[in-house]
Amino acid sequence: MKFSDIVSQLSPDNHSLNDNPDLNPEIICITRIQETIAHSLSYIEGNKFAKMVATTAADALILPLDKSLQEQATQRGIAWLSSKQPRLTFARAIALFYQPYKPSSGIHPRAVISEGVIMGKNVAIGANAVISEGVKLGNDVVIHPNVVVYPQCVIGDRTELHSNCSIHERTHMGSDCVIHSGAVIGAEGFGFVPIPQGWYKMPQSGYVILEDGVEIGCNSTIDRPALGTTKIGKNTKLDNLVHVGHNCQIGENCAFAGQVGLAGGVEIGNRVILGGQVGVANQAVIGDGATATAQTGISSSVKAGDIVSGTPSMPHSLYLKLAALYKHIPEMYKLHRTLKKNL
Amino acid sequence: MKFSDIVSQLSPDNHSLNDNPDLNPEIICITRIQETIAHSLSYIEGNKFAKMVATTAADALILPLDKSLQEQATQRGIAWLSSKQPRLTFARAIALFYQPYKPSSGIHPRAVISEGVIMGKNVAIGANAVISEGVKLGNDVVIHPNVVVYPQCVIGDRTELHSNCSIHERTHMGSDCVIHSGAVIGAEGFGFVPIPQGWYKMPQSGYVILEDGVEIGCNSTIDRPALGTTKIGKNTKLDNLVHVGHNCQIGENCAFAGQVGLAGGVEIGNRVILGGQVGVANQAVIGDGATATAQTGISSSVKAGDIVSGTPSMPHSLYLKLAALYKHIPEMYKLHRTLKKNL
Amino acid sequence: MKFSDIVSQLSPDNHSLNDNPDLNPEIICITRIQETIAHSLSYIEGNKFAKMVATTAADALILPLDKSLQEQATQRGIAWLSSKQPRLTFARAIALFYQPYKPSSGIHPRAVISEGVIMGKNVAIGANAVISEGVKLGNDVVIHPNVVVYPQCVIGDRTELHSNCSIHERTHMGSDCVIHSGAVIGAEGFGFVPIPQGWYKMPQSGYVILEDGVEIGCNSTIDRPALGTTKIGKNTKLDNLVHVGHNCQIGENCAFAGQVGLAGGVEIGNRVILGGQVGVANQAVIGDGATATAQTGISSSVKAGDIVSGTPSMPHSLYLKLAALYKHIPEMYKLHRTLKKNL
């Protein structure tokens, strides 16, 4: 594909472009800046990689809006376009060269479809998938092999369920969701009441709602509650091995990294970012736009917009100060003992 | 269902009841106190929700033994019953209105049953479940679709295996267990001996024992050991994404929250509670009735009845003191430097 | 099996042996030192168990090179052999008595094999396994029931895929790998670019490489990247519930314990040991032979050979000092306040 064709497909309105029309190489692939080859398109973002403009083998680059980088590239005969969001432009460029695998529509003869399943148009169902009674599938739904859908679930248009995931009874999933392999949506919440003989199991009669555009990572688990719903808002994205307990209410456009765990009844606003392995306690409340860095333990609440770290969670700025001071604590203790003796 | 019918089914011996026989509403559903509607039954537990007696739309309430709440409810024309354990009474009330989905008994024509499998009465086996040679299933066992049971396993009466879980060779499971979707029971423990070329794999010839009433959460993993057993005692409940290493010996009536991880050879007594994301090191010993709060790291031992927190684990009371002091450490360091200079 | 036969099969060159040829018991099983019976072979390693030589019921022992233990055993009429690496010798002894379950070769009539799959000799494929178009399987590959292999994967000789695991498109796996139940290899990395409407999904066009002898634990997840590869080097072993993000590059002979999580683009050298629940941040770099103890949080880099602990990670020696000092911080703060008042 000619570089000029790529540019014209990347909504060039927001881009500036080197003005040499002869600098129009044939592009055969997209590469990371660390792995460029001739006829590849790559991108530069952030200071860490900026110096690689001087050495890259790429014939074309997506650059930030940075005159100096642009000039360097031009001097080296590299075609470029500049973007306010080079990472976004780069993602769009990859999509010109690559489409993920999708099975063709149709129901595999070895899929097991119960009577009374309601199905939209162009549905794809793979081998050994099991779709139980009362399930409703929208248009263009894609179900990979060995998926199990329990009774009474609703799966919205274009939603994709990857291999070996399990969708439990009454789950209600919107359009354009992706459930990755091995994820379990809507299984029983962890509710037991202590009794003298051990535990009485709280029946889990509620269900899970995933709104449009939600993505759930591999082997993540979203539990249904005793009553009411566990809800994940529009376009929220969860990475792998994340646990969401019963009755959690999560807002829109959040992103949770791998191995995050939410106990029961957690309330989370919109655009909340949780780093890897963050834990959130029962009934905690996290406001819009808050961020918790990796391994943070949130026991009660985080205000909108706050950045927190550590266990128990504290302002990120305090966390950084403490991290720098830990090494001094042994000498502080030494002086403390001397002073104590002298008092 | 009339309120009086509900009360009579909830073993009313331990309850007090409002004494107005005319206050006997028709109840159509059970609701959380935050989501009540007319003709619903809800419950109040703890101070956080007590004030909602004044505003709830519920026609009936389960209350703690609290005169003032009882009077408030009566004044508002709300039927009520009082219980020493309102949460338990409420759980029993839900069970009057809701039964979880169970497939009907019988073997799906698409299940794959090896020769020589021994089967009790009324077994239910779903589509694409694979039951290997030498497996023994008790009465009323329920196996959902796409479960795999490796050879020589024993599964007790009424035990339920949810979709996509894997039960590995020689696992011995008691009665009334529940294995949730995606869990893996009895796979090889993580045992490798360092050798010059890398690692020599320790053969894992042992097996896993789950006693009666054990429940294992979605995508949790319980490993078998090189020798001997990994054992989980009667009525112990594990939440999702929990890891139990080889040779762990866990007592009865414990409860482990999501993402807890036990390394190898851990010994845990009865009625131990581990909060979410707790980690326990090799060979650690935890006594009866101990509790570890979320994200605690236990490296050696915890005495019976102790409550511990933090990494490395410390008494919970010390943990709370430290949590309150962290913010003062920067000023402590400042003064420390001044004092040091002046000495 | 006679003890002398066991010794001769354990490459006795590196062993010393009790010199009484009459001490040659019949051995019927291998046991842990805590669970010995007559006619069993067990082993002693480390001080913790050394005293059990005086009481064990075993008829034979594998001992370290320790004269005093050897004499004690001889006096009690226990046959023994001594080894520089008793644990390794013991592992080899177990392998004489136990072989893990392997299904016999052949393709189950209920497996689903796409056209154009290329298959080596002696392949075993279990019921309901689904092998997609363009997949290439080496000789002696073992695929357990309900495994799903997406298109274009390459699986090397003798590699074993356990039940319910999912291998996503273009994954390239070497020889002698083991993928345990429920693991997901090569699913889409977690890549989203923020846009005003929420998130733009970064296409994940790369793939995962597992070199020879890699082992991936139950329900672990290894993501493929947007571009390039996620790579795990020769003989590296991962325990259960481990998450490896897109573009990670992991060296040879590493071992990661349960629930370790690596964010994207992490670079790890050879022979690195990560304890349970360790978390590693984006782009962090860990040198050859480094070790992180359980629950460590690594945010940037760890030098070759270093041992680190804590969050944020610090030298293990400092971590131990701090752990011993935490309990003094309240009194340090008390004195601090007194001093401050008097200044």
PDB file of C-alpha atoms in Angstrom, chain B residues 109-112 127-130 132-133 145-148 150-151 164-170 182-184 187-206 218-224 226-229 241-244 246-247 249 259-262 265 277-281 283 295-298 310-312 314 318 321-322 325-326 328-329 331-333 335-336 338-339, chain C residues 29-35 41-43 48-49 85 87-103 108 110 126-128 144-147 160-165 178 180-183 215 217-219 234-241 252-259 271-273 277 294-295 310 319 322-337 339-340 343:
ATOM      1  CA  PRO B 109     -26.762 -37.800  24.180  1.00  0.00           C
ATOM      2  CA  ARG B 110     -23.742 -35.635  23.452  1.00  0.00           C
ATOM      3  CA  ALA B 111     -21.991 -36.347  26.753  1.00  0.00           C
ATOM      4  CA  VAL B 112     -18.959 -38.641  26.409  1.00  0.00           C
ATOM      5  CA  ALA B 127     -23.736 -31.935  26.596  1.00  0.00           C
ATOM      6  CA  ASN B 128     -20.049 -32.421  25.793  1.00  0.00           C
ATOM      7  CA  ALA B 129     -19.109 -33.335  29.332  1.00  0.00           C
ATOM      8  CA  VAL B 130     -16.332 -35.932  29.243  1.00  0.00           C
ATOM      9  CA  SER B 132     -13.059 -40.696  31.869  1.00  0.00           C
ATOM     10  CA  GLU B 133     -12.462 -44.328  32.771  1.00  0.00           C
ATOM     11  CA  PRO B 145     -21.895 -28.985  29.875  1.00  0.00           C
ATOM     12  CA  ASN B 146     -18.237 -29.108  28.802  1.00  0.00           C
ATOM     13  CA  VAL B 147     -16.907 -30.362  32.139  1.00  0.00           C
ATOM     14  CA  VAL B 148     -13.930 -32.748  31.910  1.00  0.00           C
ATOM     15  CA  TYR B 150     -10.009 -37.219  34.285  1.00  0.00           C
ATOM     16  CA  PRO B 151      -9.682 -40.907  35.228  1.00  0.00           C
ATOM     17  CA  ASN B 164     -15.942 -25.834  31.761  1.00  0.00           C
ATOM     18  CA  CYS B 165     -14.372 -26.995  35.014  1.00  0.00           C
ATOM     19  CA  SER B 166     -11.694 -29.713  34.983  1.00  0.00           C
ATOM     20  CA  ILE B 167     -11.328 -32.416  37.625  1.00  0.00           C
ATOM     21  CA  HIS B 168      -7.971 -34.171  37.368  1.00  0.00           C
ATOM     22  CA  GLU B 169      -7.028 -37.773  38.012  1.00  0.00           C
ATOM     23  CA  ARG B 170      -7.751 -39.418  41.363  1.00  0.00           C
ATOM     24  CA  GLY B 182     -13.598 -22.963  35.061  1.00  0.00           C
ATOM     25  CA  ALA B 183     -12.153 -24.239  38.342  1.00  0.00           C
ATOM     26  CA  VAL B 184      -9.370 -26.811  38.046  1.00  0.00           C
ATOM     27  CA  ALA B 187      -3.849 -30.688  38.390  1.00  0.00           C
ATOM     28  CA  GLU B 188      -0.102 -31.142  38.886  1.00  0.00           C
ATOM     29  CA  GLY B 189       1.504 -29.145  41.674  1.00  0.00           C
ATOM     30  CA  PHE B 190       4.276 -26.707  40.792  1.00  0.00           C
ATOM     31  CA  GLY B 191       7.318 -28.799  41.670  1.00  0.00           C
ATOM     32  CA  PHE B 192      10.630 -28.460  39.862  1.00  0.00           C
ATOM     33  CA  VAL B 193      14.114 -29.261  41.126  1.00  0.00           C
ATOM     34  CA  PRO B 194      16.903 -27.029  39.779  1.00  0.00           C
ATOM     35  CA  ILE B 195      19.452 -28.894  37.633  1.00  0.00           C
ATOM     36  CA  PRO B 196      22.252 -27.512  35.454  1.00  0.00           C
ATOM     37  CA  GLN B 197      20.094 -27.761  32.308  1.00  0.00           C
ATOM     38  CA  GLY B 198      17.156 -25.965  33.955  1.00  0.00           C
ATOM     39  CA  TRP B 199      14.511 -27.848  35.920  1.00  0.00           C
ATOM     40  CA  TYR B 200      13.729 -31.500  36.676  1.00  0.00           C
ATOM     41  CA  LYS B 201       9.999 -32.025  36.976  1.00  0.00           C
ATOM     42  CA  MET B 202       8.958 -33.574  40.289  1.00  0.00           C
ATOM     43  CA  PRO B 203       6.277 -36.187  39.455  1.00  0.00           C
ATOM     44  CA  GLN B 204       2.998 -35.308  41.153  1.00  0.00           C
ATOM     45  CA  SER B 205       1.680 -38.678  42.255  1.00  0.00           C
ATOM     46  CA  GLY B 206      -0.646 -37.502  45.034  1.00  0.00           C
ATOM     47  CA  CYS B 218     -14.887 -19.906  39.434  1.00  0.00           C
ATOM     48  CA  ASN B 219     -11.439 -20.347  37.882  1.00  0.00           C
ATOM     49  CA  SER B 220      -9.874 -21.318  41.216  1.00  0.00           C
ATOM     50  CA  THR B 221      -7.124 -23.943  41.147  1.00  0.00           C
ATOM     51  CA  ILE B 222      -6.368 -26.666  43.706  1.00  0.00           C
ATOM     52  CA  ASP B 223      -3.154 -28.567  42.931  1.00  0.00           C
ATOM     53  CA  ARG B 224      -2.285 -32.156  43.731  1.00  0.00           C
ATOM     54  CA  ALA B 226       4.081 -35.049  44.589  1.00  0.00           C
ATOM     55  CA  LEU B 227       3.118 -37.357  47.458  1.00  0.00           C
ATOM     56  CA  GLY B 228       0.212 -37.520  49.864  1.00  0.00           C
ATOM     57  CA  THR B 229      -2.786 -35.223  49.528  1.00  0.00           C
ATOM     58  CA  LEU B 241      -9.560 -17.169  41.379  1.00  0.00           C
ATOM     59  CA  VAL B 242      -8.130 -18.691  44.554  1.00  0.00           C
ATOM     60  CA  HIS B 243      -4.941 -20.752  44.262  1.00  0.00           C
ATOM     61  CA  VAL B 244      -4.197 -23.621  46.660  1.00  0.00           C
ATOM     62  CA  HIS B 246       0.260 -28.817  46.584  1.00  0.00           C
ATOM     63  CA  ASN B 247       0.059 -30.499  49.991  1.00  0.00           C
ATOM     64  CA  GLN B 249      -4.092 -29.019  54.493  1.00  0.00           C
ATOM     65  CA  GLN B 259      -7.720 -14.201  44.628  1.00  0.00           C
ATOM     66  CA  VAL B 260      -6.275 -15.658  47.820  1.00  0.00           C
ATOM     67  CA  GLY B 261      -3.090 -17.624  47.102  1.00  0.00           C
ATOM     68  CA  LEU B 262      -1.569 -20.417  49.200  1.00  0.00           C
ATOM     69  CA  GLY B 265       2.336 -27.255  52.275  1.00  0.00           C
ATOM     70  CA  GLN B 277      -5.760 -11.312  47.701  1.00  0.00           C
ATOM     71  CA  VAL B 278      -4.180 -12.664  50.892  1.00  0.00           C
ATOM     72  CA  GLY B 279      -0.958 -14.576  50.182  1.00  0.00           C
ATOM     73  CA  VAL B 280       0.414 -17.377  52.365  1.00  0.00           C
ATOM     74  CA  ALA B 281       4.005 -18.640  52.026  1.00  0.00           C
ATOM     75  CA  GLN B 283       4.789 -24.297  54.993  1.00  0.00           C
ATOM     76  CA  GLN B 295      -3.937  -8.331  50.875  1.00  0.00           C
ATOM     77  CA  THR B 296      -2.180  -9.619  53.993  1.00  0.00           C
ATOM     78  CA  GLY B 297       1.073 -11.493  53.325  1.00  0.00           C
ATOM     79  CA  ILE B 298       1.608 -14.358  55.787  1.00  0.00           C
ATOM     80  CA  GLY B 310      -0.174  -6.094  56.236  1.00  0.00           C
ATOM     81  CA  THR B 311       2.883  -7.532  54.527  1.00  0.00           C
ATOM     82  CA  PRO B 312       4.692  -8.999  56.345  1.00  0.00           C
ATOM     83  CA  MET B 314       1.386  -8.086  61.899  1.00  0.00           C
ATOM     84  CA  LEU B 318      -0.560  -2.436  65.024  1.00  0.00           C
ATOM     85  CA  LYS B 321      -1.781   2.380  64.203  1.00  0.00           C
ATOM     86  CA  LEU B 322       0.808   2.384  61.426  1.00  0.00           C
ATOM     87  CA  LEU B 325       1.024   7.319  61.286  1.00  0.00           C
ATOM     88  CA  TYR B 326       2.304   6.995  57.715  1.00  0.00           C
ATOM     89  CA  HIS B 328       3.636  11.794  59.753  1.00  0.00           C
ATOM     90  CA  ILE B 329       6.760   9.991  58.573  1.00  0.00           C
ATOM     91  CA  GLU B 331       7.862  15.349  59.194  1.00  0.00           C
ATOM     92  CA  MET B 332       9.505  12.777  61.459  1.00  0.00           C
ATOM     93  CA  TYR B 333      12.301  12.483  58.937  1.00  0.00           C
ATOM     94  CA  LEU B 335      13.046  16.589  62.488  1.00  0.00           C
ATOM     95  CA  HIS B 336      15.371  13.592  62.479  1.00  0.00           C
ATOM     96  CA  THR B 338      17.685  18.566  62.121  1.00  0.00           C
ATOM     97  CA  LEU B 339      18.482  16.640  65.282  1.00  0.00           C
TER      98      LEU B 339
ATOM     99  CA  CYS C  29       5.939 -47.069  47.742  1.00  0.00           C
ATOM    100  CA  ILE C  30       7.439 -43.633  48.162  1.00  0.00           C
ATOM    101  CA  THR C  31       6.253 -41.484  51.075  1.00  0.00           C
ATOM    102  CA  ARG C  32       6.763 -38.044  52.559  1.00  0.00           C
ATOM    103  CA  ILE C  33       8.869 -38.217  55.715  1.00  0.00           C
ATOM    104  CA  GLN C  34       5.778 -37.141  57.710  1.00  0.00           C
ATOM    105  CA  GLU C  35       3.801 -40.158  56.453  1.00  0.00           C
ATOM    106  CA  LEU C  41      11.271 -45.075  50.766  1.00  0.00           C
ATOM    107  CA  SER C  42      11.392 -41.483  51.988  1.00  0.00           C
ATOM    108  CA  TYR C  43      13.863 -38.621  52.098  1.00  0.00           C
ATOM    109  CA  LYS C  48      13.568 -29.337  59.972  1.00  0.00           C
ATOM    110  CA  PHE C  49      13.173 -33.034  59.201  1.00  0.00           C
ATOM    111  CA  GLN C  85      20.897 -33.305  45.889  1.00  0.00           C
ATOM    112  CA  ARG C  87      15.498 -33.682  46.511  1.00  0.00           C
ATOM    113  CA  LEU C  88      16.482 -34.422  42.924  1.00  0.00           C
ATOM    114  CA  THR C  89      17.258 -38.059  43.737  1.00  0.00           C
ATOM    115  CA  PHE C  90      13.898 -38.320  45.456  1.00  0.00           C
ATOM    116  CA  ALA C  91      12.094 -36.863  42.438  1.00  0.00           C
ATOM    117  CA  ARG C  92      13.764 -39.524  40.280  1.00  0.00           C
ATOM    118  CA  ALA C  93      12.745 -42.222  42.736  1.00  0.00           C
ATOM    119  CA  ILE C  94       9.086 -41.150  42.532  1.00  0.00           C
ATOM    120  CA  ALA C  95       9.294 -41.440  38.742  1.00  0.00           C
ATOM    121  CA  LEU C  96      10.197 -45.131  39.182  1.00  0.00           C
ATOM    122  CA  PHE C  97       6.870 -45.755  40.906  1.00  0.00           C
ATOM    123  CA  TYR C  98       4.533 -43.309  39.181  1.00  0.00           C
ATOM    124  CA  GLN C  99       3.759 -42.157  35.649  1.00  0.00           C
ATOM    125  CA  PRO C 100       1.159 -39.431  35.090  1.00  0.00           C
ATOM    126  CA  TYR C 101      -1.985 -40.276  33.134  1.00  0.00           C
ATOM    127  CA  LYS C 102      -1.659 -39.901  29.371  1.00  0.00           C
ATOM    128  CA  PRO C 103      -4.467 -40.741  26.975  1.00  0.00           C
ATOM    129  CA  HIS C 108     -11.299 -39.408  19.366  1.00  0.00           C
ATOM    130  CA  ARG C 110     -15.812 -36.699  18.761  1.00  0.00           C
ATOM    131  CA  GLY C 126      -9.442 -36.127  23.085  1.00  0.00           C
ATOM    132  CA  ALA C 127     -13.208 -35.808  22.754  1.00  0.00           C
ATOM    133  CA  ASN C 128     -14.609 -32.392  21.831  1.00  0.00           C
ATOM    134  CA  HIS C 144      -6.930 -33.499  26.172  1.00  0.00           C
ATOM    135  CA  PRO C 145     -10.723 -33.141  25.842  1.00  0.00           C
ATOM    136  CA  ASN C 146     -12.420 -29.781  25.249  1.00  0.00           C
ATOM    137  CA  VAL C 147      -9.253 -27.921  24.241  1.00  0.00           C
ATOM    138  CA  GLU C 160       0.654 -31.561  26.004  1.00  0.00           C
ATOM    139  CA  LEU C 161      -2.469 -29.375  26.147  1.00  0.00           C
ATOM    140  CA  HIS C 162      -4.714 -30.110  29.141  1.00  0.00           C
ATOM    141  CA  SER C 163      -8.500 -29.954  29.197  1.00  0.00           C
ATOM    142  CA  ASN C 164     -10.365 -26.704  28.589  1.00  0.00           C
ATOM    143  CA  CYS C 165      -7.333 -24.630  27.627  1.00  0.00           C
ATOM    144  CA  VAL C 178       2.836 -28.375  28.950  1.00  0.00           C
ATOM    145  CA  HIS C 180      -2.371 -26.849  32.016  1.00  0.00           C
ATOM    146  CA  SER C 181      -6.155 -26.821  32.185  1.00  0.00           C
ATOM    147  CA  GLY C 182      -7.938 -23.557  31.570  1.00  0.00           C
ATOM    148  CA  ALA C 183      -4.847 -21.605  30.501  1.00  0.00           C
ATOM    149  CA  GLU C 215       5.126 -24.987  31.204  1.00  0.00           C
ATOM    150  CA  GLY C 217      -0.059 -23.297  34.921  1.00  0.00           C
ATOM    151  CA  CYS C 218      -3.823 -23.740  35.180  1.00  0.00           C
ATOM    152  CA  ASN C 219      -5.907 -20.706  34.235  1.00  0.00           C
ATOM    153  CA  LYS C 234      13.242 -22.243  26.999  1.00  0.00           C
ATOM    154  CA  ASN C 235      12.330 -24.253  30.085  1.00  0.00           C
ATOM    155  CA  THR C 236      10.657 -21.362  31.886  1.00  0.00           C
ATOM    156  CA  LYS C 237       7.915 -22.575  34.236  1.00  0.00           C
ATOM    157  CA  LEU C 238       4.809 -20.602  35.247  1.00  0.00           C
ATOM    158  CA  ASP C 239       2.492 -21.643  38.057  1.00  0.00           C
ATOM    159  CA  ASN C 240      -1.306 -21.183  38.133  1.00  0.00           C
ATOM    160  CA  LEU C 241      -3.242 -17.945  37.584  1.00  0.00           C
ATOM    161  CA  GLU C 252      15.112 -19.110  29.925  1.00  0.00           C
ATOM    162  CA  ASN C 253      14.828 -21.265  33.030  1.00  0.00           C
ATOM    163  CA  CYS C 254      12.753 -18.766  35.000  1.00  0.00           C
ATOM    164  CA  ALA C 255      10.120 -19.848  37.543  1.00  0.00           C
ATOM    165  CA  PHE C 256       7.100 -17.684  38.453  1.00  0.00           C
ATOM    166  CA  ALA C 257       4.893 -18.741  41.364  1.00  0.00           C
ATOM    167  CA  GLY C 258       1.098 -18.517  41.459  1.00  0.00           C
ATOM    168  CA  GLN C 259      -0.775 -15.289  40.675  1.00  0.00           C
ATOM    169  CA  ARG C 271      16.883 -17.824  35.758  1.00  0.00           C
ATOM    170  CA  VAL C 272      14.668 -15.160  37.326  1.00  0.00           C
ATOM    171  CA  ILE C 273      12.512 -16.320  40.263  1.00  0.00           C
ATOM    172  CA  GLN C 277       1.512 -12.555  43.674  1.00  0.00           C
ATOM    173  CA  ALA C 294       6.142 -12.997  47.297  1.00  0.00           C
ATOM    174  CA  GLN C 295       3.895  -9.928  46.789  1.00  0.00           C
ATOM    175  CA  GLY C 310       8.157  -5.039  49.192  1.00  0.00           C
ATOM    176  CA  TYR C 319      12.889  -5.006  53.665  1.00  0.00           C
ATOM    177  CA  LEU C 322      11.985  -2.414  58.033  1.00  0.00           C
ATOM    178  CA  ALA C 323       9.814  -5.411  58.885  1.00  0.00           C
ATOM    179  CA  ALA C 324      11.590  -5.632  62.236  1.00  0.00           C
ATOM    180  CA  LEU C 325      11.201  -1.875  62.886  1.00  0.00           C
ATOM    181  CA  TYR C 326       7.508  -1.347  62.065  1.00  0.00           C
ATOM    182  CA  LYS C 327       6.454  -2.132  65.612  1.00  0.00           C
ATOM    183  CA  HIS C 328       8.671   0.703  66.914  1.00  0.00           C
ATOM    184  CA  ILE C 329       7.168   3.394  64.689  1.00  0.00           C
ATOM    185  CA  PRO C 330       4.378   4.303  67.149  1.00  0.00           C
ATOM    186  CA  GLU C 331       6.890   4.990  69.949  1.00  0.00           C
ATOM    187  CA  MET C 332       9.132   6.844  67.498  1.00  0.00           C
ATOM    188  CA  TYR C 333       6.192   9.076  66.650  1.00  0.00           C
ATOM    189  CA  LYS C 334       5.461   9.637  70.338  1.00  0.00           C
ATOM    190  CA  LEU C 335       9.008  10.799  71.041  1.00  0.00           C
ATOM    191  CA  HIS C 336       8.939  12.857  67.842  1.00  0.00           C
ATOM    192  CA  ARG C 337       5.910  14.771  69.112  1.00  0.00           C
ATOM    193  CA  LEU C 339      10.699  16.670  70.870  1.00  0.00           C
ATOM    194  CA  LYS C 340       8.774  18.835  68.441  1.00  0.00           C
ATOM    195  CA  LEU C 343      11.852  22.766  70.170  1.00  0.00           C
TER     196      LEU C 343
END
